[in-house]
Short mmCIF file of C-alpha atoms in Angstrom, two decimals:
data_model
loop_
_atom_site.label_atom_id
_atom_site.label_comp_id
_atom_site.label_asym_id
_atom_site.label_seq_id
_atom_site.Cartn_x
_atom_site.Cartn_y
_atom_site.Cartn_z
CA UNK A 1 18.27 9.76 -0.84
CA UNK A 2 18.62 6.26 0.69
CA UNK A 3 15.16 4.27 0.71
CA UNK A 4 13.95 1.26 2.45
CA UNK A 5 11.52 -1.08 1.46
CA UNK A 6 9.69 -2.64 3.77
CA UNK A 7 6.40 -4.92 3.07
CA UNK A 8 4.52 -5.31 5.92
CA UNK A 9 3.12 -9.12 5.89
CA UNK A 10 0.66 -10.10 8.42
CA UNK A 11 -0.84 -14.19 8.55
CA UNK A 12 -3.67 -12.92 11.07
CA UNK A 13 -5.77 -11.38 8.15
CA UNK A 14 -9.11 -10.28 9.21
CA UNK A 15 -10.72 -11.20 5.68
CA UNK A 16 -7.91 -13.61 4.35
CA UNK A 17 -6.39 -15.58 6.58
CA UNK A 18 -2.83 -16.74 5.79
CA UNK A 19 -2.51 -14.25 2.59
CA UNK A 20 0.76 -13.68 2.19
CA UNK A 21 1.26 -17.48 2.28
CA UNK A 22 -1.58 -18.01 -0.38
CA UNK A 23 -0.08 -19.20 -3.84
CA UNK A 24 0.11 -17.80 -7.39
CA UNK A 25 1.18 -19.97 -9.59
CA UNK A 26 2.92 -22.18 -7.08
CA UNK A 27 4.39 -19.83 -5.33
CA UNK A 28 3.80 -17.75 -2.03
CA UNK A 29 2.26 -14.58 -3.27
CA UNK A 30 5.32 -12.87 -0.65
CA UNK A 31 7.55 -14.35 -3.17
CA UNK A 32 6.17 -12.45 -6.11
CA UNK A 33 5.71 -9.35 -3.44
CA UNK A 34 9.34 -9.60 -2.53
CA UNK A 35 10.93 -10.22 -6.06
CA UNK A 36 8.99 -7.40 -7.45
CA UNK A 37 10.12 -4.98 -4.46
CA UNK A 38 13.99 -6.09 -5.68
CA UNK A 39 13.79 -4.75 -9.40
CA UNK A 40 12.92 -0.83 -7.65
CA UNK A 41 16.23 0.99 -8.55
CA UNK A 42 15.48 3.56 -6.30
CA UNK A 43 15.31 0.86 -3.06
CA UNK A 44 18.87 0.80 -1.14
CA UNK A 45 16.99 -2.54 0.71
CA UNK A 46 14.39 -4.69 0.80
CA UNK A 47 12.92 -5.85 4.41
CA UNK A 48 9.83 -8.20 4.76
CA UNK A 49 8.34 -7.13 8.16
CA UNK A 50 6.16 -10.28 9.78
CA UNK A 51 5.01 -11.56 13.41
CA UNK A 52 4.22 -14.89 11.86
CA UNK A 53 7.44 -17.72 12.00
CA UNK A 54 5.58 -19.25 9.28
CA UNK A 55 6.06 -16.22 6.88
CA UNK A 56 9.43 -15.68 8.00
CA UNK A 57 10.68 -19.27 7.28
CA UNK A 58 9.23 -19.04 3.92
CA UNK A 59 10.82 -15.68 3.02
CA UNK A 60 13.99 -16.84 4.79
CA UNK A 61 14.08 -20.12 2.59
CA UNK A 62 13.39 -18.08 -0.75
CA UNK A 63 16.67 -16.09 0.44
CA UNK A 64 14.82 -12.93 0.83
CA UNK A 65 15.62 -10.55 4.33
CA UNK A 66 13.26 -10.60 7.04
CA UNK A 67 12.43 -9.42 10.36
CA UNK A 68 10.29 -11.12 12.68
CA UNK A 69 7.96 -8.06 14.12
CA UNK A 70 5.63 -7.89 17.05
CA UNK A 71 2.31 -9.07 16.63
CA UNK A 72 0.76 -6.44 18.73
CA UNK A 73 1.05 -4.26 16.19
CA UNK A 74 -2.59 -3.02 14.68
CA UNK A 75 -1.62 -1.45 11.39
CA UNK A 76 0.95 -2.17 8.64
CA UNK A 77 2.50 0.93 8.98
CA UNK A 78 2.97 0.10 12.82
CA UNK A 79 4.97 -3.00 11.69
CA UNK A 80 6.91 -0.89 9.27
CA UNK A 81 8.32 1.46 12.01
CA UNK A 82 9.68 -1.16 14.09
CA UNK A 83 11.76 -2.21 11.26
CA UNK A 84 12.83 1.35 10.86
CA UNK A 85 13.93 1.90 13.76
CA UNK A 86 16.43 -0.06 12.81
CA UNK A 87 17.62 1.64 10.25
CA UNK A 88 19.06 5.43 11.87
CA UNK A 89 20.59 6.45 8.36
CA UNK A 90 17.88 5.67 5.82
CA UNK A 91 15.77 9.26 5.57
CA UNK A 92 13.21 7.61 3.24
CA UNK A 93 10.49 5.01 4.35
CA UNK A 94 8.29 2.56 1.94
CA UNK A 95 5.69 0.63 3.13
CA UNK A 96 4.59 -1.60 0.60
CA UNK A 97 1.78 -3.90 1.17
CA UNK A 98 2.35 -7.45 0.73
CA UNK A 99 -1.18 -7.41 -1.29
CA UNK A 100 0.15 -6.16 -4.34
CA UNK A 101 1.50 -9.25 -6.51
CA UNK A 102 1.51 -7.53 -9.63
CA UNK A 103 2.65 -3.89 -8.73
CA UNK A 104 5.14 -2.00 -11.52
CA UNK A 105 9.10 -1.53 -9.56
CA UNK A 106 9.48 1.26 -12.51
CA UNK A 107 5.93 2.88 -11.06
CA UNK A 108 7.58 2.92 -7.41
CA UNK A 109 10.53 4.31 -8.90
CA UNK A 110 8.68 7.01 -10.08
CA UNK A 111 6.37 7.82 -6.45
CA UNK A 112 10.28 7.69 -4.59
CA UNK A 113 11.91 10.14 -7.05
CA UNK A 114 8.74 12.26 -7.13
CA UNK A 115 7.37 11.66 -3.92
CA UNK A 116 10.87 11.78 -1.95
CA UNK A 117 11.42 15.87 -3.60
CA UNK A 118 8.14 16.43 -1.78
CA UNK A 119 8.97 15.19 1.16
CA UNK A 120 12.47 16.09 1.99
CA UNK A 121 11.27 19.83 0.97
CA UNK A 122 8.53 19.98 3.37
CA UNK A 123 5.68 20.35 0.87
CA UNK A 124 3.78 16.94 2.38
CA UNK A 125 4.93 14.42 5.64
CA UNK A 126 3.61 10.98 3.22
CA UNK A 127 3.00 10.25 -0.40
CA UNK A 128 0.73 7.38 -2.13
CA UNK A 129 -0.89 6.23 -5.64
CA UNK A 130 -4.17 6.85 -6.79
CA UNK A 131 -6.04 6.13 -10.34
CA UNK A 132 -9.65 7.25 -11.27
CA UNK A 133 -11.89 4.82 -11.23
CA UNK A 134 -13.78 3.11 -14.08
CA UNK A 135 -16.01 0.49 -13.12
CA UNK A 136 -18.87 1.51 -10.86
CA UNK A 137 -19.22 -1.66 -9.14
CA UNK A 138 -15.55 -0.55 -7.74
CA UNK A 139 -17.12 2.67 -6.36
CA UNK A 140 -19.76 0.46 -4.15
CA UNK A 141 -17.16 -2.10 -3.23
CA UNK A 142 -15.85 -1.57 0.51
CA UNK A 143 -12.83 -3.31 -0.53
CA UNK A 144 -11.82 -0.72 -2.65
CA UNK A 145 -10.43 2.70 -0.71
CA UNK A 146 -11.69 5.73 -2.27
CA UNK A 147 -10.14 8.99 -1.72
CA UNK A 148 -11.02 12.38 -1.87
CA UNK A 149 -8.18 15.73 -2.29
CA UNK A 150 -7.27 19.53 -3.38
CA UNK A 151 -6.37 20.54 -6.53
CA UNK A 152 -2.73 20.59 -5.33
CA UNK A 153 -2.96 16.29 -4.69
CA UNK A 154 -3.19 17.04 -1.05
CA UNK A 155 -5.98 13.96 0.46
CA UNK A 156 -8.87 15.59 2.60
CA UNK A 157 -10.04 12.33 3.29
CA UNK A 158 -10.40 8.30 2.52
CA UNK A 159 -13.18 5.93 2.67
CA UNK A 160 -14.41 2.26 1.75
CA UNK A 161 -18.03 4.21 1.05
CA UNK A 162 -18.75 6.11 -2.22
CA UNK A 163 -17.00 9.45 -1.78
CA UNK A 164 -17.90 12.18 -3.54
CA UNK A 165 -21.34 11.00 -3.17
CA UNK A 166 -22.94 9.57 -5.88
CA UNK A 167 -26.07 7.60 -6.77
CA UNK A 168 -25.97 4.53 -8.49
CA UNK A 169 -26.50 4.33 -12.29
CA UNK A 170 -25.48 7.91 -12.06
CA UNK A 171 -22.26 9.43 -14.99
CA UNK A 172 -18.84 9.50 -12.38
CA UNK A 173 -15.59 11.27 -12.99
CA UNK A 174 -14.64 12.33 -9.90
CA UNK A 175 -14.03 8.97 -8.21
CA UNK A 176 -10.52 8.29 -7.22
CA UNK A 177 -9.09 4.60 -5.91
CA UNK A 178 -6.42 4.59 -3.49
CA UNK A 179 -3.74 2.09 -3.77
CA UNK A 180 -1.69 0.12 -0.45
CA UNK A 181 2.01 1.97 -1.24
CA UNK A 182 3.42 4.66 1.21
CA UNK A 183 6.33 6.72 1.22
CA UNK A 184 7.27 8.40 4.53
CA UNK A 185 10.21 10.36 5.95
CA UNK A 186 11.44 8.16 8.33
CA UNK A 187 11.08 10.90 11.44
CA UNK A 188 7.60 10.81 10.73
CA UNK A 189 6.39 7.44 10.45
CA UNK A 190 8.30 6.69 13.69
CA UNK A 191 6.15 9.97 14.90
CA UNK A 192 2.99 8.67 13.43
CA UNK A 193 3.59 4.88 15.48
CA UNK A 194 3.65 6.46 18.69
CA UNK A 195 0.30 7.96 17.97
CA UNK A 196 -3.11 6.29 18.87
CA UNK A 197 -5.33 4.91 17.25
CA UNK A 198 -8.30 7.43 16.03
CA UNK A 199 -11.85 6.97 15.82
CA UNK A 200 -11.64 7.76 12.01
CA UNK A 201 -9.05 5.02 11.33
CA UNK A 202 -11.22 2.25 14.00
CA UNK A 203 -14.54 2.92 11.72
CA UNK A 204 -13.09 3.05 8.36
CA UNK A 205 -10.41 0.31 9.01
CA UNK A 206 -7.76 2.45 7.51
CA UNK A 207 -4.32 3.25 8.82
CA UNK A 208 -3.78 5.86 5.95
CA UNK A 209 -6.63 8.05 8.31
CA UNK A 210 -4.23 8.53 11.21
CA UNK A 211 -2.21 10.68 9.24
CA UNK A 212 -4.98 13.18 8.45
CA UNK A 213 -6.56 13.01 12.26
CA UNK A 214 -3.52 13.76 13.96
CA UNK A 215 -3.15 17.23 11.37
CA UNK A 216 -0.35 15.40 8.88
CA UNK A 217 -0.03 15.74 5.32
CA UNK A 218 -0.95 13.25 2.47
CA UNK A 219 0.19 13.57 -1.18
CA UNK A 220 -0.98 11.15 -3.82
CA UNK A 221 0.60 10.95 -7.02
CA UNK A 222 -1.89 9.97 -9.85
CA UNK A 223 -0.90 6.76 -12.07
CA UNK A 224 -2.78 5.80 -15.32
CA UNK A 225 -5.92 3.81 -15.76
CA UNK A 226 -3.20 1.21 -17.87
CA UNK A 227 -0.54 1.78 -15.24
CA UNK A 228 -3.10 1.03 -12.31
CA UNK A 229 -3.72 -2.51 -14.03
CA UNK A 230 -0.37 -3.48 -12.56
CA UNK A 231 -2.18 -3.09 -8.92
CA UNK A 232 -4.07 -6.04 -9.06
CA UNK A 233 -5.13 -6.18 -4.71
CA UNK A 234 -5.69 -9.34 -3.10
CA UNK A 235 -7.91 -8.41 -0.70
CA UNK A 236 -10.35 -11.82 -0.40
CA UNK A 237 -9.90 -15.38 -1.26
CA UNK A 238 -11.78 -14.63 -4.33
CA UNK A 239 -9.08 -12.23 -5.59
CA UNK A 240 -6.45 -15.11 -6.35
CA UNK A 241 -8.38 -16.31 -9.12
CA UNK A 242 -7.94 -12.93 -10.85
CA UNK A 243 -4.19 -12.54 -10.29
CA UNK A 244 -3.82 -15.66 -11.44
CA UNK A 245 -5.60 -15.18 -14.60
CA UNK A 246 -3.25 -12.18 -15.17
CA UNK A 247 -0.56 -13.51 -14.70
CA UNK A 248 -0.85 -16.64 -16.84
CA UNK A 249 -1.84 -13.26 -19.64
CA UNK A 250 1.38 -11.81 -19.08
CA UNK A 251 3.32 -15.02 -19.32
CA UNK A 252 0.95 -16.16 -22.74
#
């Protein structure tokens, strides 16, 4: 099945301003984003999806393929559909966000070959990654999306608040984080864009909760407490520091 890429990049960040454009290691963390999103064997194209000229001149001058989006768009996903629209042929969708620096292509391989059987027979409409979580201070962080599901992977619900509920200082093992990578069947994200925004996705301040409100189906495909490390988010200034630090490991 023929898969797009797209990685939504957005310089009006709410708690980072300029993100994509912030460096690691000298360069544009879009550029590590982008050259990552190239090693997926399963991904016919890569597309970086901005409304910001000075995004698209940098991934332009890198010699990476973008498209300059509207900036009325409110979600990533939004951004994602215009792109492909675009793109008639192409059955499967991925949105990747341009937050993940560090992610594993051979990981994404994996959620498209698994993820795309689920989709194209009818068992779910979108697919993502989770990982339990091991550090409790991750739990009580609202920058990190929990996730709650069946015993089939199907996601009941997600949340920046503890979910399960759970009492700090308290054992956990049934605390799940989500991670910013969806695959959709192209019909449906286009469907999904045309929808409004819901009062679950305006308090939470998370896309992913459209989906769910408007009666669709999310999948999540678990991933390894070691595989997970590759999903270092940059969510906050603060964050650079750390993929920085792992990336001078990897390199050492």
């Amino acid at each position: 099945m023929k898969t797009l890429v797209v990685i939504p990049a957005r310089y009006q960040s709410s708690r980072f301003l300029g993100k994509p454009l912030a460096l690691l290691q000298g360069k544009p963390m879009i550029w590590h984003v982008f050259s990552r999103a190239t090693q997926i064997k399963m991904a016919d194209k890569v597309i970086v999806a901005t409304e910001d000229d000075r995004i698209a001149e940098t991934v332009s001058a890198f010699g990476g393929e973008v498209v300059l989006t509207s900036a009325a768009h409110c979600t990533g996903s939004d951004r994602v559909a215009e792109v492909a629209k675009l793109y008639k042929d192409v059955p499967l969708i991925l949105n990747l966000q341009g937050d993940l620096p560090l992610f594993s292509p051979s990981i994404i391989d994996r959620l498209i070959c698994e993820g795309g059987k689920w989709i194209i027979n009818g068992e779910t409409d979108v697919v993502t990654l989770k990982s339990k979580i091991v550090l409790e201070e991750e739990i009580f962080s609202p920058n990190t999306v929990k996730l709650v599901g069946n015993h089939r992977g199907d996601l009941l619900y997600f949340s920046r608040s503890p979910i399960p509920y759970i009492e700090k200082g308290t054992k956990f093992s049934l605390h799940f984080k989500h991670y910013g990578v969806y695959l959709f069947h192209r019909d449906f994200l286009l469907k999904m864009a045309q929808c409004p925004e819901g009062d679950l996705e305006r308090a939470e301040r998370l896309e992913q909760l459209r989906v769910l409100e408007a009666g669709g189906r999310i999948r999540a495909m678990e991933i390894t407490d070691f595989e997970a490390q590759s999903f270092c988010e940059v969510n906050v200034p603060e964050d650079i520091t750390k993929a920085n630090e792992i990336l001078s490991r990897r390199e050492s």
